[in-house]
PDB file of C-alpha atoms in Angstrom:
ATOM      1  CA  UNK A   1      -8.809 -17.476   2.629  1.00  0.00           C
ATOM      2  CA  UNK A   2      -5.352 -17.338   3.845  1.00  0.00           C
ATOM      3  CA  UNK A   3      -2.641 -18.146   1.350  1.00  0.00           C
ATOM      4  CA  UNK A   4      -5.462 -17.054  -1.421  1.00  0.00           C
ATOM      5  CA  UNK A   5      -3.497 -14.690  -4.139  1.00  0.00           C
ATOM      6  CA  UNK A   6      -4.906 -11.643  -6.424  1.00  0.00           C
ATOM      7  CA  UNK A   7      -4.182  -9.927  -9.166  1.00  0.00           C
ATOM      8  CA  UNK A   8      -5.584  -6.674 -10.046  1.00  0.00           C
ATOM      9  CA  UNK A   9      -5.386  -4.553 -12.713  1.00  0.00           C
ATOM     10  CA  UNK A  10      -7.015  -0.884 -12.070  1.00  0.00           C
ATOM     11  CA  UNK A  11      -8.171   1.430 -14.910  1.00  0.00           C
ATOM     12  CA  UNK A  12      -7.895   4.975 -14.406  1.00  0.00           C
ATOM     13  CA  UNK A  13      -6.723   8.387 -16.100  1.00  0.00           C
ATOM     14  CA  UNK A  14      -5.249  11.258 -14.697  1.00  0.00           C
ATOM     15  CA  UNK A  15      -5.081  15.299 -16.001  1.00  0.00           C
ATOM     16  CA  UNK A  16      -3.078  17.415 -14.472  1.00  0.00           C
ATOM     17  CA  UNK A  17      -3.283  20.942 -13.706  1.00  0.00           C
ATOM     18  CA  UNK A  18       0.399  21.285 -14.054  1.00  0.00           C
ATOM     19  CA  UNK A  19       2.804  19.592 -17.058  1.00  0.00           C
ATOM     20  CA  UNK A  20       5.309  17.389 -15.309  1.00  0.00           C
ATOM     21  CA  UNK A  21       3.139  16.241 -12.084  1.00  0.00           C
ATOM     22  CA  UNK A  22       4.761  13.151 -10.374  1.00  0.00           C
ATOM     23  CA  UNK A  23       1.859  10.393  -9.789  1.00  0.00           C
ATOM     24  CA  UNK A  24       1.754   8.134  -7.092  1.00  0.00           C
ATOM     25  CA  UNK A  25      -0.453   5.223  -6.655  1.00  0.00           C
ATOM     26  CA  UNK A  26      -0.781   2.617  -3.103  1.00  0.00           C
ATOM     27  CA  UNK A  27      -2.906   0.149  -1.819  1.00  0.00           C
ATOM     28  CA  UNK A  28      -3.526   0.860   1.882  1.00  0.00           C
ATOM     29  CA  UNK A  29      -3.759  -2.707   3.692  1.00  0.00           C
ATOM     30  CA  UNK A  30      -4.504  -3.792   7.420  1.00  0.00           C
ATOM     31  CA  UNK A  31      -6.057  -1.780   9.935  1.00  0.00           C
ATOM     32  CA  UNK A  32      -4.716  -0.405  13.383  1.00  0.00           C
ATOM     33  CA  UNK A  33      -1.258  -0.198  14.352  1.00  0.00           C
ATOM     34  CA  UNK A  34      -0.709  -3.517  11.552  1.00  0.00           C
ATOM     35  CA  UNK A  35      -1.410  -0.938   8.741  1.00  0.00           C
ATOM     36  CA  UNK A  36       1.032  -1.365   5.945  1.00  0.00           C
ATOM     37  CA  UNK A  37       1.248   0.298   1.962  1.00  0.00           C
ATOM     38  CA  UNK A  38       2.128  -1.107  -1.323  1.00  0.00           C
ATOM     39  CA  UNK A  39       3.497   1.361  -3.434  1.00  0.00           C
ATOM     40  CA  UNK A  40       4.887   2.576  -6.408  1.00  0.00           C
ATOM     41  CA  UNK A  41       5.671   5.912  -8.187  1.00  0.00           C
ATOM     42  CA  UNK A  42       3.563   5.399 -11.132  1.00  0.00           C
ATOM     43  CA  UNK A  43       4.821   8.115 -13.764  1.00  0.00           C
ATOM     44  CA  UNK A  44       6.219  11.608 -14.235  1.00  0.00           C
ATOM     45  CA  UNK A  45       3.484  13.212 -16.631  1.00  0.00           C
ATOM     46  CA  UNK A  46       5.534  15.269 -18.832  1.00  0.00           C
ATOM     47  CA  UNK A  47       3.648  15.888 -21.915  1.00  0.00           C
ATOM     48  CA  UNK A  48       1.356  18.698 -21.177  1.00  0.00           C
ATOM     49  CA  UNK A  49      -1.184  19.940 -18.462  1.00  0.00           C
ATOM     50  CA  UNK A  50      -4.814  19.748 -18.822  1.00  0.00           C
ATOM     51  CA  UNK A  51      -4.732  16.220 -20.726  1.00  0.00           C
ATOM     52  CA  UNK A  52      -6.191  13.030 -19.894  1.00  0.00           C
ATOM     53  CA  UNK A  53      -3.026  10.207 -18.904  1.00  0.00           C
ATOM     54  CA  UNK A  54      -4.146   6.889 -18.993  1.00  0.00           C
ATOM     55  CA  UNK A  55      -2.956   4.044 -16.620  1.00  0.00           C
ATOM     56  CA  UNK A  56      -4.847   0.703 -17.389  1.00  0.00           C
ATOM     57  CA  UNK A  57      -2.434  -2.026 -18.791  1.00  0.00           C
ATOM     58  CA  UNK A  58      -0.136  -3.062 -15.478  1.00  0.00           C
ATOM     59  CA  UNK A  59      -1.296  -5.357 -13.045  1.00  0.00           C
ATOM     60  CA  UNK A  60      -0.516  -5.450  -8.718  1.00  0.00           C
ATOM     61  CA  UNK A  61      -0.079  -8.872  -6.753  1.00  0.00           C
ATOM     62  CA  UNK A  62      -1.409  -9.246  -3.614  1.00  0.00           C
ATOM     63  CA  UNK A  63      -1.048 -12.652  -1.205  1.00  0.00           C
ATOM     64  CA  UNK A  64      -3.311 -12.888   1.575  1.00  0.00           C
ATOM     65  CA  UNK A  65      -0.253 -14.055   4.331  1.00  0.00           C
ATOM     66  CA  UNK A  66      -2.252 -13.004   7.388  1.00  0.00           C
ATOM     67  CA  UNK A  67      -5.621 -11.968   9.044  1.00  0.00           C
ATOM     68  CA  UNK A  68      -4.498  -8.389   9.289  1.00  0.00           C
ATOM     69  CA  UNK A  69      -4.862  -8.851   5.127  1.00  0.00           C
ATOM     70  CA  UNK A  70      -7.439 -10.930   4.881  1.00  0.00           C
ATOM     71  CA  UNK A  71     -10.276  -9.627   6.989  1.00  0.00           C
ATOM     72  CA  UNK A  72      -9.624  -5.710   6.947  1.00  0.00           C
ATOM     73  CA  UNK A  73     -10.598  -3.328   3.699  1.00  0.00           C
ATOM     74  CA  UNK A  74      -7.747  -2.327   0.648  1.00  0.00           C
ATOM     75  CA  UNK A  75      -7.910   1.122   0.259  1.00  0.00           C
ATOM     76  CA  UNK A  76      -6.506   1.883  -2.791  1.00  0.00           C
ATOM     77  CA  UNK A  77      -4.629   5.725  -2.917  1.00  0.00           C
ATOM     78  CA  UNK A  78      -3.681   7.916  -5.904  1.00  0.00           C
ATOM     79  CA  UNK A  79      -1.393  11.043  -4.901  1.00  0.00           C
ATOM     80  CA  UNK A  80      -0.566  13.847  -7.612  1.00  0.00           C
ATOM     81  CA  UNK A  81       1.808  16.533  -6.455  1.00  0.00           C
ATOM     82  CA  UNK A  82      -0.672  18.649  -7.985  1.00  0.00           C
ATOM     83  CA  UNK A  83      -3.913  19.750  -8.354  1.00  0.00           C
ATOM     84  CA  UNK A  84      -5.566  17.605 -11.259  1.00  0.00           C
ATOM     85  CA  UNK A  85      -8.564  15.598 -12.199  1.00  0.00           C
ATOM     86  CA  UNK A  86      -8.730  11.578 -11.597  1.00  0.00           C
ATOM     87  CA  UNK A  87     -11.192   9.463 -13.482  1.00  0.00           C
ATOM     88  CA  UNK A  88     -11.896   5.983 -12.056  1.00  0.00           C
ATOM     89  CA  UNK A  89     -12.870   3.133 -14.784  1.00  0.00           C
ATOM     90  CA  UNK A  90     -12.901   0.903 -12.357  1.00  0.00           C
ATOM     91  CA  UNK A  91     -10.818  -2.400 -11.422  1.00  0.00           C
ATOM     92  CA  UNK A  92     -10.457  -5.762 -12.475  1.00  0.00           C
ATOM     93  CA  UNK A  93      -9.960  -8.737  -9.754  1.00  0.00           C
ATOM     94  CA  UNK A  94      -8.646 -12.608 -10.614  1.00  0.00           C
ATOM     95  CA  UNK A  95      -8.406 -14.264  -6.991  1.00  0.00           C
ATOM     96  CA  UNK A  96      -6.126 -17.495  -7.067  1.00  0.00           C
ATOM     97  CA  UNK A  97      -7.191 -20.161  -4.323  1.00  0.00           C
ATOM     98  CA  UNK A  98      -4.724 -21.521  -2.112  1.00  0.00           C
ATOM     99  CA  UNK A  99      -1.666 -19.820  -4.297  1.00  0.00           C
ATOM    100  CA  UNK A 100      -1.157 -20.789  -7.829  1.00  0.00           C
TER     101      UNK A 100
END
């Protein structure tokens, strides 16, 4: 509902084909001409190609302000300047009702 609130925390890991790859990560929100990102720069991987990095302690806010939020898909987007290998754990959703 609007003025509902999420956290979520996504579990994923990340090898690189190249030592010192520069991750990106984004959730893709809204659809048509109201589509809007939430990103971040996630982490310069620096020690070593070919080895598994693994991102699954930090957690993302998200507050359902409008209907281009609430009733439209999150996509969420991983970019590595790179080629590499993702694996997807899967994610983890508390939804707060009304705020918190």
């Amino acid at each position: 509902s609007l003025g509902d609130d999420f956290i979520i925390r996504n579990d994923f890991k990340v090898s690189p084909n190249v030592n010192n790859a520069l991750l990106e990560f984004r959730y893709e929100l809204g659809t048509g001409a109201g589509i809007y990102h939430l990103e971040t720069i996630v982490d310069r991987l620096d020690d070593g190609s070919g080895r598994y990095y693994p991102f699954s302690l930090t957690s993302d806010y998200i507050y359902m302000g409008d209907t281009n939020t609430l009733n439209n898909p999150i996509s969420l987007q991983v970019k590595l300047n790179t080629g590499g290998t993702l694996i997807n754990a899967g994610s983890v959703i508390k939804v707060f009702k009304g705020g918190h």
